[in-house]
Coordinates of C-alpha atoms and ligand atoms in Angstrom, one line a residue:
M1 CA 4.4 18.4 21.6
I2 CA 2.3 15.2 21.4
I3 CA -0.6 15.1 19.0
I4 CA -3.0 12.1 18.5
M5 CA -5.0 11.7 15.4
L6 CA -8.3 10.0 16.1
G7 CA -11.1 9.0 13.7
A8 CA -12.8 6.2 11.8
P9 CA -10.9 4.6 8.8
G10 CA -10.8 6.9 5.8
T11 CA -11.4 10.2 7.6
G12 CA -7.9 11.3 6.6
K13 CA -5.9 10.8 9.8
G14 CA -2.8 10.0 7.8
T15 CA -3.2 12.9 5.5
V16 CA -3.4 15.4 8.3
A17 CA -0.6 13.7 10.3
G18 CA 1.6 13.8 7.2
I19 CA 1.2 17.6 6.8
L20 CA 1.7 18.2 10.5
K21 CA 4.9 16.1 10.4
D22 CA 6.3 18.3 7.6
E23 CA 5.1 21.6 9.1
L24 CA 6.0 20.9 12.7
G25 CA 9.1 18.9 12.1
I26 CA 8.2 16.0 14.4
P27 CA 7.8 12.3 13.5
Q28 CA 4.5 10.7 12.4
I29 CA 4.1 7.4 14.1
S30 CA 1.5 5.3 12.3
T31 CA 1.0 1.8 13.8
G32 CA -0.7 0.8 10.6
D33 CA 2.4 1.7 8.6
I34 CA 4.6 -0.2 11.0
F35 CA 2.4 -3.3 10.8
R36 CA 2.4 -3.1 7.0
K37 CA 6.2 -2.9 6.9
H38 CA 6.4 -6.0 9.0
I39 CA 3.9 -7.7 6.8
K40 CA 5.9 -6.9 3.7
E41 CA 9.1 -8.2 5.3
Q42 CA 7.2 -11.3 6.5
T43 CA 8.4 -11.0 10.1
E44 CA 6.7 -13.0 12.9
L45 CA 5.0 -9.8 14.0
G46 CA 3.9 -9.2 10.4
K47 CA 2.4 -12.6 10.0
L48 CA 0.5 -12.1 13.3
A49 CA -0.7 -8.6 12.4
D50 CA -1.8 -9.7 8.9
S51 CA -4.1 -12.3 10.3
Y52 CA -6.1 -9.5 12.0
I53 CA -5.6 -6.6 9.5
S54 CA -6.8 -8.7 6.5
K55 CA -10.1 -9.3 8.4
G56 CA -10.5 -5.7 9.3
Q57 CA -9.9 -6.5 13.0
L58 CA -7.6 -4.7 15.5
V59 CA -4.2 -6.3 16.3
P60 CA -4.4 -7.3 20.0
D61 CA -3.6 -4.6 22.6
D62 CA -0.6 -6.3 24.2
V63 CA 1.2 -6.6 20.8
T64 CA 0.4 -3.0 19.7
I65 CA 1.3 -1.4 23.0
K66 CA 4.6 -3.2 23.1
L67 CA 5.4 -2.0 19.6
V68 CA 4.6 1.7 20.5
Q69 CA 6.4 1.5 23.8
S70 CA 9.6 0.6 22.0
R71 CA 9.1 3.1 19.2
I72 CA 8.6 6.1 21.5
Q73 CA 11.9 5.4 23.3
E74 CA 13.7 6.4 20.1
D75 CA 15.7 9.7 20.0
D76 CA 13.7 11.3 17.1
V77 CA 10.6 11.4 19.3
K78 CA 12.2 13.6 22.0
P79 CA 10.8 16.9 20.5
G80 CA 7.4 15.4 20.1
M81 CA 5.3 13.1 17.8
I82 CA 2.1 12.7 15.9
L83 CA 0.4 9.5 16.7
D84 CA -1.6 8.3 13.7
G85 CA -3.8 5.3 14.4
F86 CA -2.8 4.8 18.0
P87 CA -4.4 4.5 20.5
R88 CA -7.4 2.7 19.1
T89 CA -8.8 1.3 22.4
V90 CA -9.2 2.6 25.9
A91 CA -6.6 0.1 27.1
Q92 CA -4.1 1.5 24.6
A93 CA -4.9 5.1 25.7
E94 CA -4.4 4.2 29.4
A95 CA -1.1 2.4 28.5
L96 CA 0.0 5.5 26.6
D97 CA -0.8 7.8 29.4
K98 CA 1.3 5.6 31.7
M99 CA 4.2 5.4 29.3
L100 CA 4.3 9.1 28.8
S101 CA 4.0 10.0 32.4
E102 CA 7.0 7.8 33.1
Q103 CA 8.9 10.1 30.8
G104 CA 7.3 13.2 32.4
K105 CA 5.3 13.9 29.2
K106 CA 1.6 14.1 28.3
V107 CA -0.7 14.3 25.3
D108 CA -1.2 18.0 24.2
L109 CA -3.9 17.6 21.6
V110 CA -6.3 15.0 20.3
V111 CA -7.8 15.7 16.9
N112 CA -11.0 13.7 16.2
L113 CA -11.9 13.6 12.5
T114 CA -15.4 12.7 11.4
T115 CA -16.7 12.2 7.9
P116 CA -20.1 10.9 6.6
K117 CA -19.9 7.1 6.1
D118 CA -20.8 7.1 2.4
E119 CA -18.0 9.5 1.7
I120 CA -15.6 7.3 3.8
I121 CA -16.4 4.2 1.6
E122 CA -15.9 6.2 -1.6
R123 CA -12.6 7.5 -0.3
I124 CA -11.3 4.2 0.8
V125 CA -12.1 2.2 -2.3
N126 CA -10.5 4.9 -4.4
R127 CA -7.5 5.3 -2.2
R128 CA -4.1 4.4 -3.7
V129 CA -0.8 4.6 -1.8
C130 CA 2.8 4.9 -2.9
S131 CA 4.5 1.6 -2.5
N132 CA 7.8 3.3 -1.5
Q133 CA 7.9 3.1 2.3
E134 CA 9.9 6.3 2.5
C135 CA 7.3 8.3 0.5
K136 CA 3.9 6.8 1.4
A137 CA 2.1 9.5 -0.5
V138 CA -1.7 9.0 -0.6
Y139 CA -3.9 9.6 -3.7
N140 CA -7.6 9.3 -4.5
L141 CA -8.5 8.2 -8.0
V142 CA -11.4 10.7 -8.1
M143 CA -10.5 13.6 -5.9
N144 CA -6.7 13.6 -6.1
P145 CA -5.5 11.4 -8.9
P146 CA -1.8 11.0 -9.8
K147 CA -0.6 12.8 -12.9
K148 CA 0.4 9.5 -14.5
E149 CA -1.9 6.5 -13.9
G150 CA -0.5 4.1 -11.3
I151 CA 2.7 6.2 -10.6
C152 CA 3.5 8.4 -7.6
D153 CA 3.9 12.1 -8.6
K154 CA 6.4 12.6 -5.8
C155 CA 8.9 9.7 -6.2
G156 CA 7.9 7.8 -9.4
S157 CA 7.2 4.5 -7.5
P158 CA 4.2 2.3 -8.4
L159 CA 0.9 3.1 -6.5
V160 CA -0.8 0.2 -4.8
Q161 CA -4.2 -0.4 -3.2
R162 CA -4.0 -1.5 0.4
K163 CA -5.2 -5.1 0.9
D164 CA -7.7 -3.9 3.6
D165 CA -9.2 -1.1 1.4
T166 CA -12.1 -3.2 0.1
E167 CA -15.7 -2.3 0.8
E168 CA -16.2 -5.6 2.7
T169 CA -13.2 -5.0 5.0
V170 CA -14.1 -1.3 5.4
N171 CA -17.4 -2.3 6.9
E172 CA -15.7 -4.6 9.4
R173 CA -13.1 -1.9 10.2
F174 CA -16.0 0.6 10.7
E175 CA -17.7 -1.7 13.2
S176 CA -14.5 -2.2 15.0
Y177 CA -14.0 1.6 15.2
L178 CA -17.5 2.1 16.7
K179 CA -17.0 -0.7 19.3
N180 CA -13.4 -0.1 20.3
T181 CA -12.2 3.3 19.3
A182 CA -15.2 5.6 19.5
P183 CA -15.1 5.5 23.4
L184 CA -11.8 7.4 23.2
V185 CA -13.7 10.5 22.1
E186 CA -15.2 10.7 25.6
Y187 CA -12.0 9.6 27.2
Y188 CA -10.1 12.6 25.7
E189 CA -13.1 15.0 26.0
N190 CA -13.0 14.4 29.7
K191 CA -9.4 15.4 29.8
G192 CA -10.2 18.7 28.0
I193 CA -7.8 18.1 25.1
L194 CA -10.2 17.0 22.3
R195 CA -10.6 19.0 19.1
K196 CA -13.5 17.9 16.9
E197 CA -13.1 18.4 13.2
E198 CA -15.6 17.4 10.5
V199 CA -13.8 16.7 7.2
S200 CA -16.2 16.4 4.2
K201 CA -16.4 17.6 0.7
S202 CA -20.0 18.6 1.4
I203 CA -18.8 21.4 3.7
N204 CA -15.7 22.0 1.6
R205 CA -13.3 21.2 4.5
L206 CA -10.5 18.8 3.7
G207 CA -7.7 17.3 5.8
K208 CA -5.3 20.0 4.6
D209 CA -7.6 22.7 6.0
V210 CA -7.6 21.0 9.4
A211 CA -3.9 20.6 9.3
E212 CA -3.4 24.3 8.4
D213 CA -5.4 25.4 11.4
I214 CA -3.5 23.1 13.8
V215 CA -0.2 24.3 12.5
K216 CA -1.3 27.8 13.3
I217 CA -2.0 26.9 17.0
F218 CA 1.5 25.4 17.5
K219 CA 3.4 27.9 15.5
K220 CA 1.9 30.9 17.3
Ligands
AMP1 P1 -4.4 2.1 9.6 O1 -3.3 2.2 8.6 O2 -4.2 3.1 10.7 O3 -5.8 2.3 8.9 O4 -4.3 0.7 10.2 C1 -4.5 -0.5 9.4 C2 -4.9 -1.6 10.3 O5 -3.8 -1.9 11.2 C3 -6.1 -1.4 11.2 O6 -7.3 -1.7 10.5 C4 -5.8 -2.5 12.3 O7 -6.1 -3.8 11.9 C5 -4.3 -2.4 12.5 N1 -3.9 -1.3 13.5 C6 -3.3 -0.1 13.3 N2 -3.2 0.5 14.4 C7 -3.7 -0.3 15.4 C8 -3.9 -0.1 16.8 N3 -3.5 1.0 17.4 N4 -4.4 -1.2 17.5 C9 -4.8 -2.3 16.8 N5 -4.7 -2.5 15.5 C10 -4.2 -1.5 14.8

């Protein structure tokens, strides 16, 4: 089972993917998380990725595709995976189709999350993430604050704000989404595997509601 999470920054791709990972028992592959790990460890890839991520730009396709290509060869991915933040360009989507078809696999479902832009900005600037790479729990200072300020409820590690979660960088990331990633909606719609989901407090539908409905499809 291969699921792709699509959507602008701050729509809750990671939240939905995290619930699906736990409920369906397949790994969540977040290219953003992999890049952040490299940045923290100051690897060559990390330094390169940081020079794009800190400006709100996409890491070049060749680098990102190579990274995913090697990750999806690993054993844990055999039963399936949730791709969170990849693909983000048509070139990445085409490369993914090619990689999967070489393994006799294909994408089963693409979930496209949409959220009004003002809500996205509010969510992103209030987002705090657990600094423990094994935990990676996500909080919102307004909607879902931790019980103890600055501390993760789940593992007790300090919470941090992502460097690219500033209003300025968010605008840049949003522009990049419209230019590079939005065309993927049509790409997957044409393949008949796109599921559109609006996530917004104004309609009382949150990421966890979306995840619950998707789990039901796969657990039937
Ligand atoms: P995310 O955690 O998914 O919001 O990703 C954080 C940042 O990592 C993005 O704003 C991009 O700069 C970079 N990134 C993550 N995934 C990709 C991708 N598939 N292609 C290019 N850049 C990516």
